[in-house]
Structures are given as structure tokens and as C-alpha cells.
GROMACS .gro file of C-alpha atoms in nm:
model
  466
    1MET     CA    1   0.028  -0.012  -0.022
    2THR     CA    2   0.113   0.358  -0.078
    3SER     CA    3   0.178   0.551   0.260
    4GLY     CA    4   0.012   0.857   0.364
    5HIS     CA    5  -0.305   0.801   0.146
    6ARG     CA    6  -0.638   0.698   0.265
    7LEU     CA    7  -0.764   0.424   0.090
    8PRO     CA    8  -1.101   0.451  -0.073
    9VAL     CA    9  -1.426   0.242   0.059
   10VAL     CA   10  -1.629  -0.006  -0.152
   11THR     CA   11  -1.895  -0.157  -0.002
   12ILE     CA   12  -2.074  -0.459  -0.124
   13VAL     CA   13  -2.444  -0.453  -0.117
   14GLY     CA   14  -2.696  -0.707  -0.218
   15ARG     CA   15  -2.999  -0.933  -0.137
   16PRO     CA   16  -2.911  -1.222   0.052
   17ASN     CA   17  -2.714  -1.532  -0.086
   18VAL     CA   18  -2.596  -1.367  -0.363
   19GLY     CA   19  -2.255  -1.395  -0.319
   20LYS     CA   20  -2.124  -1.072  -0.173
   21SER     CA   21  -1.883  -1.246   0.081
   22THR     CA   22  -1.725  -1.517  -0.152
   23LEU     CA   23  -1.656  -1.181  -0.362
   24PHE     CA   24  -1.517  -0.989  -0.070
   25ASN     CA   25  -1.286  -1.281  -0.019
   26ARG     CA   26  -1.167  -1.303  -0.351
   27LEU     CA   27  -1.130  -0.902  -0.288
   28VAL     CA   28  -0.919  -0.930   0.014
   29GLY     CA   29  -0.728  -1.263  -0.089
   30ARG     CA   30  -0.810  -1.440   0.214
   31ARG     CA   31  -1.151  -1.596   0.351
   32LEU     CA   32  -1.189  -1.339   0.617
   33ALA     CA   33  -1.594  -1.395   0.543
   34ILE     CA   34  -1.774  -1.685   0.587
   35VAL     CA   35  -1.960  -1.816   0.296
   36HIS     CA   36  -2.238  -2.046   0.310
   37ASP     CA   37  -2.574  -2.130   0.063
   38ARG     CA   38  -2.762  -2.041   0.365
   39PRO     CA   39  -2.900  -1.659   0.344
   40GLY     CA   40  -2.832  -1.433   0.656
   41VAL     CA   41  -2.489  -1.555   0.747
   42THR     CA   42  -2.339  -1.195   0.730
   43ARG     CA   43  -2.451  -1.039   0.997
   44ASP     CA   44  -2.221  -0.719   1.087
   45ARG     CA   45  -2.011  -0.527   0.862
   46ARG     CA   46  -1.669  -0.683   0.761
   47GLU     CA   47  -1.381  -0.481   0.633
   48GLY     CA   48  -1.078  -0.597   0.440
   49GLU     CA   49  -0.757  -0.401   0.261
   50ALA     CA   50  -0.847  -0.506  -0.092
   51GLN     CA   51  -0.605  -0.528  -0.408
   52LEU     CA   52  -0.780  -0.579  -0.814
   53HIS     CA   53  -0.517  -0.538  -1.081
   54GLY     CA   54  -0.322  -0.328  -0.864
   55LEU     CA   55  -0.586  -0.118  -0.778
   56GLN     CA   56  -0.606  -0.069  -0.355
   57PHE     CA   57  -0.905   0.002  -0.154
   58THR     CA   58  -1.057  -0.100   0.170
   59ALA     CA   59  -1.372  -0.341   0.062
   60VAL     CA   60  -1.660  -0.365   0.299
   61ASP     CA   61  -1.894  -0.667   0.328
   62THR     CA   62  -2.238  -0.637   0.426
   63ALA     CA   63  -2.513  -0.794   0.573
   64GLY     CA   64  -2.789  -0.901   0.289
   65LEU     CA   65  -3.071  -0.620   0.214
   66GLU     CA   66  -3.395  -0.725   0.325
   67GLU     CA   67  -3.697  -0.543   0.412
   68ALA     CA   68  -3.722  -0.506   0.777
   69ARG     CA   69  -3.857  -0.220   1.052
   70GLY     CA   70  -3.832  -0.159   1.408
   71ASP     CA   71  -3.578  -0.258   1.612
   72THR     CA   72  -3.543  -0.612   1.507
   73LEU     CA   73  -3.195  -0.776   1.426
   74GLU     CA   74  -3.289  -0.768   1.062
   75ALA     CA   75  -3.391  -0.400   1.058
   76ARG     CA   76  -3.098  -0.336   1.251
   77MET     CA   77  -2.851  -0.535   1.045
   78GLN     CA   78  -3.016  -0.316   0.762
   79ARG     CA   79  -2.930   0.044   0.930
   80GLN     CA   80  -2.589  -0.080   0.953
   81THR     CA   81  -2.572  -0.195   0.560
   82ALA     CA   82  -2.747   0.169   0.492
   83ARG     CA   83  -2.474   0.354   0.711
   84ALA     CA   84  -2.182   0.167   0.525
   85VAL     CA   85  -2.347   0.283   0.196
   86GLN     CA   86  -2.318   0.624   0.296
   87GLU     CA   87  -1.955   0.618   0.410
   88ALA     CA   88  -1.883   0.435   0.092
   89ASP     CA   89  -1.672   0.602  -0.211
   90ALA     CA   90  -1.807   0.347  -0.413
   91VAL     CA   91  -2.089   0.063  -0.397
   92LEU     CA   92  -2.068  -0.306  -0.569
   93PHE     CA   93  -2.438  -0.353  -0.594
   94VAL     CA   94  -2.445  -0.759  -0.604
   95VAL     CA   95  -2.708  -0.963  -0.811
   96ASP     CA   96  -2.757  -1.335  -0.888
   97GLY     CA   97  -2.663  -1.391  -1.247
   98ARG     CA   98  -2.854  -1.792  -1.199
   99ALA     CA   99  -3.149  -1.677  -1.004
  100GLY     CA  100  -3.209  -1.331  -1.254
  101LEU     CA  101  -3.325  -1.035  -1.085
  102LEU     CA  102  -3.598  -0.996  -0.792
  103PRO     CA  103  -3.829  -0.744  -0.683
  104GLN     CA  104  -3.623  -0.711  -0.375
  105ASP     CA  105  -3.304  -0.634  -0.641
  106SER     CA  106  -3.529  -0.331  -0.831
  107GLU     CA  107  -3.639  -0.227  -0.442
  108PHE     CA  108  -3.267  -0.146  -0.362
  109ALA     CA  109  -3.140   0.004  -0.664
  110SER     CA  110  -3.388   0.239  -0.576
  111MET     CA  111  -3.233   0.295  -0.216
  112LEU     CA  112  -2.874   0.312  -0.399
  113ARG     CA  113  -3.009   0.611  -0.622
  114LYS     CA  114  -3.130   0.819  -0.341
  115ALA     CA  115  -2.773   0.727  -0.172
  116ASN     CA  116  -2.614   0.956  -0.418
  117ARG     CA  117  -2.292   0.724  -0.448
  118PRO     CA  118  -2.101   0.560  -0.766
  119VAL     CA  119  -2.271   0.227  -0.814
  120VAL     CA  120  -2.149  -0.049  -1.011
  121VAL     CA  121  -2.352  -0.334  -1.092
  122VAL     CA  122  -2.194  -0.699  -1.046
  123VAL     CA  123  -2.411  -0.993  -1.193
  124ASN     CA  124  -2.232  -1.286  -0.990
  125LYS     CA  125  -2.256  -1.663  -1.064
  126ALA     CA  126  -2.201  -1.546  -1.419
  127GLU     CA  127  -2.048  -1.893  -1.541
  128SER     CA  128  -2.363  -1.980  -1.737
  129SER     CA  129  -2.545  -1.788  -2.034
  130ALA     CA  130  -2.770  -1.693  -1.756
  131GLY     CA  131  -2.530  -1.440  -1.624
  132ASP     CA  132  -2.555  -1.233  -1.955
  133ALA     CA  133  -2.939  -1.248  -1.994
  134THR     CA  134  -2.907  -1.124  -1.615
  135ALA     CA  135  -2.676  -0.817  -1.719
  136PHE     CA  136  -2.895  -0.718  -2.003
  137GLU     CA  137  -3.210  -0.667  -1.761
  138ALA     CA  138  -2.995  -0.489  -1.465
  139HIS     CA  139  -2.865  -0.258  -1.717
  140GLY     CA  140  -3.196  -0.104  -1.674
  141PHE     CA  141  -3.141   0.007  -1.314
  142GLY     CA  142  -2.936   0.288  -1.475
  143PHE     CA  143  -2.635   0.252  -1.303
  144GLY     CA  144  -2.430   0.182  -1.638
  145GLN     CA  145  -2.317  -0.164  -1.824
  146PRO     CA  146  -2.340  -0.431  -1.525
  147VAL     CA  147  -2.038  -0.645  -1.503
  148THR     CA  148  -2.015  -0.978  -1.536
  149VAL     CA  149  -1.833  -1.206  -1.304
  150SER     CA  150  -1.799  -1.518  -1.102
  151ALA     CA  151  -1.670  -1.468  -0.747
  152GLU     CA  152  -1.611  -1.834  -0.679
  153HIS     CA  153  -1.368  -1.872  -0.963
  154GLY     CA  154  -1.218  -1.558  -1.026
  155LEU     CA  155  -1.363  -1.404  -1.395
  156GLY     CA  156  -1.474  -1.118  -1.481
  157LEU     CA  157  -1.225  -0.914  -1.234
  158GLY     CA  158  -1.038  -0.719  -1.504
  159ASP     CA  159  -1.386  -0.600  -1.634
  160LEU     CA  160  -1.424  -0.494  -1.245
  161GLY     CA  161  -1.142  -0.290  -1.194
  162ALA     CA  162  -1.206  -0.102  -1.516
  163ALA     CA  163  -1.540   0.030  -1.376
  164LEU     CA  164  -1.407   0.058  -1.014
  165LEU     CA  165  -1.133   0.292  -1.163
  166GLN     CA  166  -1.409   0.500  -1.327
  167ALA     CA  167  -1.648   0.496  -1.041
  168VAL     CA  168  -1.360   0.593  -0.812
  169PRO     CA  169  -1.086   0.814  -0.990
  170ALA     CA  170  -0.907   0.828  -0.646
  171LEU     CA  171  -0.786   0.453  -0.718
  172ALA     CA  172  -0.578   0.611  -0.963
  173ASP     CA  173  -0.393   0.822  -0.747
  174ILE     CA  174  -0.279   0.518  -0.500
  175ARG     CA  175  -0.064   0.321  -0.718
  176SER     CA  176   0.186   0.072  -0.662
  177GLU     CA  177   0.417  -0.063  -0.943
  178ASP     CA  178   0.219  -0.302  -1.051
  179THR     CA  179  -0.141  -0.091  -1.060
  180PRO     CA  180  -0.262  -0.056  -1.459
  181SER     CA  181  -0.377   0.270  -1.608
  182GLU     CA  182  -0.772   0.273  -1.699
  183GLU     CA  183  -0.638   0.188  -2.086
  184ASP     CA  184  -0.502  -0.104  -1.956
  185PHE     CA  185  -0.843  -0.265  -1.898
  186HIS     CA  186  -1.015  -0.163  -2.215
  187GLU     CA  187  -1.057  -0.224  -2.574
  188ASP     CA  188  -0.722  -0.472  -2.696
  189GLY     CA  189  -0.593  -0.421  -2.294
  190GLY     CA  190  -0.630  -0.673  -2.055
  191ASP     CA  191  -0.875  -0.834  -1.826
  192GLU     CA  192  -1.019  -1.161  -1.747
  193GLU     CA  193  -0.972  -1.218  -2.163
  194ARG     CA  194  -0.614  -1.260  -2.068
  195PRO     CA  195  -0.627  -1.483  -1.729
  196SER     CA  196  -0.303  -1.558  -1.482
  197GLY     CA  197  -0.462  -1.870  -1.368
  198PRO     CA  198  -0.455  -2.187  -1.544
  199LEU     CA  199  -0.659  -2.279  -1.890
  200GLN     CA  200  -0.998  -2.458  -1.765
  201LEU     CA  201  -0.997  -2.795  -1.957
  202ALA     CA  202  -1.280  -3.039  -1.929
  203ILE     CA  203  -1.336  -3.352  -2.139
  204VAL     CA  204  -1.633  -3.497  -2.168
  205GLY     CA  205  -1.826  -3.753  -2.374
  206ARG     CA  206  -2.030  -4.076  -2.367
  207PRO     CA  207  -1.898  -4.381  -2.154
  208ASN     CA  208  -1.630  -4.586  -2.274
  209VAL     CA  209  -1.521  -4.353  -2.602
  210GLY     CA  210  -1.180  -4.284  -2.411
  211LYS     CA  211  -1.188  -3.975  -2.228
  212SER     CA  212  -0.958  -4.079  -1.928
  213THR     CA  213  -0.739  -4.259  -2.185
  214LEU     CA  214  -0.686  -3.914  -2.374
  215ALA     CA  215  -0.652  -3.721  -2.055
  216ASN     CA  216  -0.351  -3.970  -1.974
  217ARG     CA  217  -0.203  -3.970  -2.303
  218LEU     CA  218  -0.175  -3.574  -2.257
  219LEU     CA  219  -0.052  -3.604  -1.914
  220GLY     CA  220   0.237  -3.835  -1.997
  221ASP     CA  221   0.119  -4.061  -1.691
  222GLU     CA  222  -0.132  -4.331  -1.619
  223ARG     CA  223  -0.279  -4.048  -1.366
  224LEU     CA  224  -0.638  -4.168  -1.430
  225LEU     CA  225  -0.829  -4.464  -1.353
  226THR     CA  226  -0.928  -4.659  -1.691
  227GLY     CA  227  -1.082  -4.984  -1.834
  228PRO     CA  228  -1.320  -5.128  -2.035
  229GLU     CA  229  -1.607  -5.145  -1.834
  230PRO     CA  230  -1.837  -4.783  -1.892
  231GLY     CA  231  -1.841  -4.578  -1.618
  232VAL     CA  232  -1.511  -4.602  -1.453
  233THR     CA  233  -1.486  -4.268  -1.402
  234ARG     CA  234  -1.787  -4.120  -1.130
  235ASP     CA  235  -1.653  -3.773  -1.053
  236ALA     CA  236  -1.513  -3.477  -1.233
  237ILE     CA  237  -1.136  -3.533  -1.195
  238PRO     CA  238  -0.906  -3.229  -1.221
  239VAL     CA  239  -0.582  -3.246  -1.237
  240ASP     CA  240  -0.306  -2.990  -1.244
  241TRP     CA  241  -0.051  -2.962  -1.567
  242SER     CA  242   0.134  -2.758  -1.789
  243TRP     CA  243   0.172  -2.783  -2.194
  244GLY     CA  244   0.468  -2.583  -2.345
  245GLY     CA  245   0.489  -2.388  -2.000
  246ARG     CA  246   0.142  -2.293  -2.005
  247PRO     CA  247  -0.045  -2.404  -1.725
  248ILE     CA  248  -0.373  -2.586  -1.742
  249ARG     CA  249  -0.615  -2.742  -1.529
  250LEU     CA  250  -0.749  -3.084  -1.719
  251VAL     CA  251  -1.083  -3.222  -1.605
  252ASP     CA  252  -1.168  -3.564  -1.677
  253THR     CA  253  -1.523  -3.605  -1.646
  254ALA     CA  254  -1.772  -3.951  -1.604
  255GLY     CA  255  -1.944  -4.031  -1.906
  256LEU     CA  256  -2.312  -3.866  -1.994
  257ARG     CA  257  -2.585  -4.140  -2.099
  258ARG     CA  258  -2.935  -4.055  -2.241
  259LYS     CA  259  -3.161  -3.883  -1.928
  260ALA     CA  260  -3.369  -4.199  -1.983
  261ARG     CA  261  -3.097  -4.451  -1.895
  262ILE     CA  262  -3.017  -4.219  -1.582
  263SER     CA  263  -3.144  -4.394  -1.289
  264GLU     CA  264  -2.867  -4.407  -0.954
  265SER     CA  265  -2.843  -4.155  -0.757
  266LEU     CA  266  -2.467  -4.172  -0.768
  267GLU     CA  267  -2.489  -4.147  -1.172
  268LYS     CA  268  -2.737  -3.853  -1.152
  269LEU     CA  269  -2.451  -3.683  -0.935
  270SER     CA  270  -2.189  -3.767  -1.153
  271ALA     CA  271  -2.404  -3.601  -1.474
  272THR     CA  272  -2.441  -3.291  -1.247
  273GLU     CA  273  -2.097  -3.238  -1.196
  274THR     CA  274  -2.002  -3.322  -1.548
  275LEU     CA  275  -2.231  -3.032  -1.664
  276ARG     CA  276  -2.098  -2.833  -1.361
  277ALA     CA  277  -1.732  -2.880  -1.533
  278VAL     CA  278  -1.858  -2.792  -1.869
  279ARG     CA  279  -1.970  -2.469  -1.732
  280LEU     CA  280  -1.646  -2.386  -1.521
  281ALA     CA  281  -1.415  -2.482  -1.817
  282ALA     CA  282  -1.314  -2.230  -2.144
  283VAL     CA  283  -1.258  -2.509  -2.339
  284VAL     CA  284  -1.443  -2.842  -2.375
  285VAL     CA  285  -1.314  -3.124  -2.569
  286LEU     CA  286  -1.604  -3.362  -2.641
  287VAL     CA  287  -1.462  -3.683  -2.710
  288ILE     CA  288  -1.628  -3.916  -3.020
  289ASP     CA  289  -1.580  -4.300  -3.083
  290ALA     CA  290  -1.481  -4.230  -3.452
  291SER     CA  291  -1.578  -4.598  -3.549
  292MET     CA  292  -1.948  -4.512  -3.419
  293PRO     CA  293  -2.223  -4.259  -3.574
  294LEU     CA  294  -2.282  -3.959  -3.386
  295GLU     CA  295  -2.556  -3.993  -3.148
  296ARG     CA  296  -2.835  -3.750  -3.056
  297GLN     CA  297  -2.694  -3.722  -2.675
  298GLU     CA  298  -2.359  -3.601  -2.840
  299LEU     CA  299  -2.533  -3.330  -3.048
  300ASN     CA  300  -2.719  -3.244  -2.741
  301LEU     CA  301  -2.430  -3.196  -2.554
  302ALA     CA  302  -2.231  -3.013  -2.820
  303ARG     CA  303  -2.517  -2.776  -2.812
  304GLN     CA  304  -2.524  -2.735  -2.472
  305ILE     CA  305  -2.137  -2.642  -2.449
  306VAL     CA  306  -2.218  -2.349  -2.715
  307GLU     CA  307  -2.505  -2.218  -2.546
  308GLU     CA  308  -2.318  -2.214  -2.222
  309GLY     CA  309  -2.053  -2.010  -2.453
  310ARG     CA  310  -1.778  -2.250  -2.391
  311VAL     CA  311  -1.510  -2.312  -2.679
  312LEU     CA  312  -1.610  -2.645  -2.842
  313VAL     CA  313  -1.331  -2.882  -2.963
  314LEU     CA  314  -1.404  -3.262  -3.150
  315ALA     CA  315  -1.200  -3.496  -3.056
  316LEU     CA  316  -1.251  -3.809  -3.314
  317ASN     CA  317  -1.116  -4.064  -3.121
  318LYS     CA  318  -1.043  -4.454  -3.230
  319TRP     CA  319  -0.942  -4.244  -3.556
  320ASP     CA  320  -0.691  -4.576  -3.675
  321ALA     CA  321  -1.008  -4.822  -3.644
  322VAL     CA  322  -1.183  -4.595  -3.946
  323GLY     CA  323  -1.203  -4.779  -4.265
  324GLU     CA  324  -1.341  -4.513  -4.474
  325LYS     CA  325  -1.180  -4.192  -4.343
  326ARG     CA  326  -1.241  -3.965  -4.565
  327GLU     CA  327  -1.642  -4.021  -4.606
  328ALA     CA  328  -1.621  -4.051  -4.217
  329ILE     CA  329  -1.477  -3.693  -4.189
  330ARG     CA  330  -1.710  -3.572  -4.488
  331GLN     CA  331  -2.038  -3.715  -4.257
  332VAL     CA  332  -1.891  -3.554  -3.920
  333GLU     CA  333  -1.855  -3.211  -4.090
  334ASP     CA  334  -2.221  -3.242  -4.211
  335ILE     CA  335  -2.367  -3.278  -3.898
  336LEU     CA  336  -2.209  -3.006  -3.740
  337GLU     CA  337  -2.328  -2.820  -4.046
  338ARG     CA  338  -2.665  -2.868  -4.000
  339SER     CA  339  -2.697  -2.910  -3.630
  340LEU     CA  340  -2.426  -2.637  -3.486
  341PRO     CA  341  -2.445  -2.368  -3.778
  342GLN     CA  342  -2.430  -2.120  -3.513
  343VAL     CA  343  -2.052  -2.201  -3.442
  344ARG     CA  344  -1.942  -2.259  -3.784
  345GLY     CA  345  -1.578  -2.371  -3.828
  346VAL     CA  346  -1.579  -2.601  -3.500
  347PRO     CA  347  -1.198  -2.769  -3.488
  348VAL     CA  348  -1.199  -3.124  -3.545
  349VAL     CA  349  -0.920  -3.343  -3.444
  350ARG     CA  350  -0.835  -3.726  -3.540
  351LEU     CA  351  -0.694  -3.900  -3.318
  352SER     CA  352  -0.593  -4.245  -3.147
  353ALA     CA  353  -0.578  -4.178  -2.756
  354LEU     CA  354  -0.466  -4.557  -2.710
  355GLN     CA  355  -0.203  -4.540  -2.966
  356GLY     CA  356  -0.095  -4.193  -2.941
  357GLY     CA  357  -0.147  -4.080  -3.322
  358GLY     CA  358  -0.260  -3.735  -3.390
  359VAL     CA  359  -0.257  -3.610  -3.003
  360GLU     CA  360   0.002  -3.400  -3.068
  361LYS     CA  361  -0.245  -3.198  -3.259
  362LEU     CA  362  -0.492  -3.161  -3.018
  363MET     CA  363  -0.373  -2.864  -2.768
  364PRO     CA  364  -0.271  -2.639  -3.068
  365ALA     CA  365  -0.636  -2.650  -3.186
  366VAL     CA  366  -0.723  -2.605  -2.837
  367LEU     CA  367  -0.507  -2.308  -2.794
  368ALA     CA  368  -0.577  -2.139  -3.105
  369ALA     CA  369  -0.956  -2.170  -3.041
  370TYR     CA  370  -0.897  -2.032  -2.698
  371ASP     CA  371  -0.708  -1.708  -2.818
  372ILE     CA  372  -1.009  -1.656  -3.051
  373TRP     CA  373  -1.274  -1.668  -2.804
  374GLN     CA  374  -1.054  -1.381  -2.618
  375THR     CA  375  -1.069  -1.172  -2.909
  376ARG     CA  376  -1.142  -0.836  -2.800
  377ILE     CA  377  -1.265  -0.561  -3.105
  378SER     CA  378  -1.230  -0.200  -3.077
  379THR     CA  379  -1.593  -0.026  -3.092
  380SER     CA  380  -1.453   0.240  -3.326
  381ARG     CA  381  -1.329  -0.086  -3.576
  382LEU     CA  382  -1.697  -0.244  -3.529
  383ASN     CA  383  -1.909   0.083  -3.620
  384ARG     CA  384  -1.693   0.080  -3.946
  385TRP     CA  385  -1.771  -0.289  -3.977
  386LEU     CA  386  -2.178  -0.222  -3.877
  387GLU     CA  387  -2.173   0.052  -4.162
  388ALA     CA  388  -2.021  -0.156  -4.449
  389MET     CA  389  -2.264  -0.461  -4.353
  390THR     CA  390  -2.580  -0.230  -4.375
  391GLU     CA  391  -2.476  -0.079  -4.706
  392ALA     CA  392  -2.411  -0.408  -4.860
  393HIS     CA  393  -2.729  -0.529  -4.725
  394PRO     CA  394  -2.970  -0.264  -4.580
  395PRO     CA  395  -3.185  -0.363  -4.293
  396PRO     CA  396  -3.551  -0.472  -4.410
  397ILE     CA  397  -3.846  -0.234  -4.444
  398VAL     CA  398  -4.101  -0.323  -4.128
  399ARG     CA  399  -4.443  -0.184  -4.154
  400GLY     CA  400  -4.343   0.056  -4.433
  401ARG     CA  401  -4.025   0.217  -4.237
  402ARG     CA  402  -3.654   0.100  -4.272
  403LEU     CA  403  -3.499  -0.033  -3.943
  404ARG     CA  404  -3.193   0.143  -3.828
  405LEU     CA  405  -2.909   0.043  -3.678
  406ARG     CA  406  -2.711   0.272  -3.502
  407TYR     CA  407  -2.435   0.132  -3.313
  408VAL     CA  408  -2.278  -0.175  -3.204
  409THR     CA  409  -2.033  -0.211  -2.891
  410GLN     CA  410  -1.822  -0.529  -2.754
  411ILE     CA  411  -1.935  -0.590  -2.392
  412LYS     CA  412  -1.742  -0.866  -2.303
  413ALA     CA  413  -1.538  -1.179  -2.428
  414ARG     CA  414  -1.510  -1.536  -2.361
  415PRO     CA  415  -1.686  -1.537  -2.571
  416PRO     CA  416  -1.719  -1.254  -2.769
  417THR     CA  417  -2.082  -1.055  -2.675
  418PHE     CA  418  -2.165  -0.751  -2.894
  419VAL     CA  419  -2.466  -0.514  -2.819
  420LEU     CA  420  -2.640  -0.352  -3.111
  421PHE     CA  421  -2.865  -0.047  -3.056
  422ALA     CA  422  -3.133   0.018  -3.287
  423SER     CA  423  -3.461   0.168  -3.369
  424ARG     CA  424  -3.751  -0.051  -3.309
  425ALA     CA  425  -3.474  -0.363  -3.210
  426GLU     CA  426  -3.739  -0.635  -3.121
  427GLU     CA  427  -3.841  -0.602  -3.509
  428LEU     CA  428  -3.507  -0.684  -3.618
  429PRO     CA  429  -3.573  -1.024  -3.836
  430ALA     CA  430  -3.392  -1.324  -3.718
  431HIS     CA  431  -3.246  -1.365  -4.128
  432TYR     CA  432  -3.088  -1.033  -4.025
  433ARG     CA  433  -2.927  -1.147  -3.726
  434ARG     CA  434  -2.786  -1.457  -3.844
  435TYR     CA  435  -2.645  -1.202  -4.102
  436LEU     CA  436  -2.459  -0.951  -3.867
  437VAL     CA  437  -2.310  -1.273  -3.682
  438ASN     CA  438  -2.215  -1.442  -3.967
  439GLY     CA  439  -2.029  -1.074  -4.084
  440LEU     CA  440  -1.864  -1.049  -3.734
  441ARG     CA  441  -1.726  -1.415  -3.763
  442GLU     CA  442  -1.586  -1.365  -4.130
  443ALA     CA  443  -1.462  -0.966  -4.082
  444PHE     CA  444  -1.281  -1.066  -3.740
  445GLY     CA  445  -1.189  -1.427  -3.763
  446LEU     CA  446  -1.430  -1.564  -3.531
  447ASP     CA  447  -1.445  -1.895  -3.658
  448GLY     CA  448  -1.524  -2.183  -3.433
  449VAL     CA  449  -1.640  -1.993  -3.107
  450PRO     CA  450  -1.976  -1.893  -3.005
  451ILE     CA  451  -2.086  -1.552  -3.090
  452ARG     CA  452  -2.371  -1.346  -2.865
  453LEU     CA  453  -2.552  -1.063  -3.031
  454SER     CA  454  -2.820  -0.843  -2.834
  455VAL     CA  455  -3.032  -0.622  -2.994
  456ARG     CA  456  -3.148  -0.349  -2.784
  457ARG     CA  457  -3.366   0.005  -2.868
  458GLY     CA  458  -3.228   0.315  -2.805
  459GLU     CA  459  -2.940   0.578  -2.953
  460ASN     CA  460  -2.629   0.514  -2.868
  461PRO     CA  461  -2.540   0.545  -2.497
  462TYR     CA  462  -2.173   0.633  -2.544
  463ASP     CA  463  -2.246   0.973  -2.732
  464PRO     CA  464  -2.182   1.223  -2.523
  465GLY     CA  465  -2.372   1.485  -2.684
  466ARG     CA  466  -2.725   1.277  -2.695
   0.00000   0.00000   0.00000
């Protein structure tokens, strides 16, 4: 900490059980606050010296905001929280990205507006696509663009640092050697798109397709139990590893069967752990037995990976057992084109985990797709692209008037996520949205990763003259 400076105070508020204490612990770098699924565990304010990408401040954890009156314990807790808000230089208003917004969130947004303090809306538990939907909705609170994070897994902290630096300019005056400037967070600068932790890599697929054998081949060690019996792996097994000097956390998972065949409670838990591993991964390798036709459950799993916004890489295992190789790869590519048109260009690696053939191609494919997934595109480039797209193919005329596309910006990466502001946004046809998404993919080299495009009604919110 730089001596002689009072650290700015950042107070964390929100309704119970949205992850305030988890975020507080993440910011202070220690498990100071008790974390539990049960609401109401935090009662007193708790302070700690926090660091976030070099920014230094005092973080304050508070009790969950609840409606309460009189001199009840809940009312006293609420008064403590209100006092912490008044004493803050900025407030982190945490909402639950999984559960979505509740009426209680709107009530306390009104309270925070009256407090007249800088507010950053933090959408926590945003590992899945539900977090983006909650962020779009939370934009209506009027506190600016919400920040999506996973406090539990350390995702989104770069964007949070950028938002705090904008809300509390005094943070720029308390600098250490590794304190970034505001520009370091934005456009092509660093945030969670260049994480310091290991790359999270999950290996999934049906039982007995060779997932654990592939994991062992990558690790260069018989680290994971394998065998001919289906279901040898019952839990999601993480292994820390490095490839080419790059830290990787590899997670081997239980084989997923069709829901109709999942009956035992242990198998249900295994399936839950596998799907959780998908949500927490950056890259998911879907292992397929190349000697057998693609099944519907594999395509459903591939769609789920894409809908969660994760990088999908297909590993066609047991390739050495395939006779008509050219025909086999053509069939796979045709099925992918029909079933997963939203992620054109998914990497497909042909290999034999048991023999080792082709395995050396897997990690280069994983890292190449991972880098695309982290792409950041400047707003100026995007709007030049939008102008060219609308000139080449103007938006349609709806009810006698042509729709106007006003402005586009990227709000996050991992996966690349864009917001387009348009007149009568709800009337923009699906085919024109597909035209724009395909244009983004072609213009900026985004093949093989999910792209999210949200269309909102209104003027350019970044135009200072409006």
C-alpha cells in the first residue's frame, strides 16, 4: 500500500445469498468472511484491505439487504448496511446471475439511487449464459453497464477493476508499481480475457469413448483410472498440468448417458458434476468414438457447450479403427453444419488416444480456439464494419419504415458478446441477425466459437452529445 493515502472505501451490497462474501474474500485475497448457501450468514460489516489488478481500496462486506422495520435484528442489520453505503466512495451492487433479478433487487436499486453514491452493478455467478441475460436486464437500473463475474472462480475481475477505476478516479492516485492505468483494462488491453490462472480444460463424452485414456496420454502418465467397463470415472477429476509452459487445469469427467438411462442417484450426481465442469471450463473437448455414428446425445451435449458460451473442440478418437476415413470426416462435418450452424468452423481433431496418433494436434487446436474466444474488438472497428454491412445489405423495411441500426459495441469476451442499438430493436428479423453474426465471424476471424449478439432499442448510449 502507498503510505500517506486514505484508501477509498468500496462497499458490497445486495440481497441475501448472491455471493457478496465470496466476492469480498476474492478481493481481500483471504477467506475472512464465512460463505454458506444459507441466507443471512453475514450480519456485521466486515472490512479488509483489497487489491484488484493493482488497485488498492478498503472493501466492506455487508449483511444481505432485506425489508425490515423496528428494532428487530434484521432492521439493525439493514441500518448497518445503509450506514456502510453512506460512508462508501463506491458501491458494488451484487445480483445473482443464475437466479435473475427479483423484485427485491429493484427495491434496493431505488434505495441506492437515493444514496447518491457511484454504483457498479455486479452480476455474480455468471459462469453460464444466464448471467448475460441478467446483465442485459440489470442495465435498466440506470447505473451503467453491469459487470459479469464469477467471484467463486475469479472470472470477470478485469472488467470489475475497469468499472471501479471509472467510478472512483481517486484509485488512480494510489498506485503501486503494478497498478494499471484505465487504458490497460479496455479495448485490446488486459482483463479476464488474459487470465493469470490456468486454462480450464474439460474432457467430456459418452461412457467408454476413451476420455480418461486421452487425458492420460496428454498428461504423459497413467494418472487416471481407465478400463474397458463403462463408467469407470464417476467424478469430475481435476489435474493441474502444463503444456508448452502454459498452466492447464485438465478435468476428466464421467461419461454422460441419455437421461432416460440415468436412474441411480450416484449416476445423477456424476452427470451433475460433468455439466458443472462444462460450465466452469474455458475449453471443452468432446470425445467421440470415430468408429461409431454420432448420437443425438452427443449433439445435444455439443449444443449445451455452445449455449454455455464455451469453446468446443471435437476429438474423433479411435481414428485408427476407421476404414473409409474421407467419408467419415465428411459425414461428421455435414452433421456439424446442420446441427451447429451457430458455431461454424468447430475444430475437429482426428486421433487415437490409445496409440497416440494425432494427439499432438489436440492442444494446438485447443489453444488456437481459446485465443479466438478471448478476442476483443475496438468499438471504432465494429462501427466501421456495421456501416459496411448495412451498405451492402440494408436492414429490412418493417411496417413501411426501414429499421435503423445505430451503434454496436462489444461488452465482453469469453465468448465475444456484442450489443447492437437499433430503432424498433424487437422487430429486427432473425435472418438479419444471422447475417450480422456471420459477418462478425468473417470480418474478425471468429470461426469456431460462440458469438452473442443482443439487440437493444435506443440511441447510442456512449454518445456524450445525446
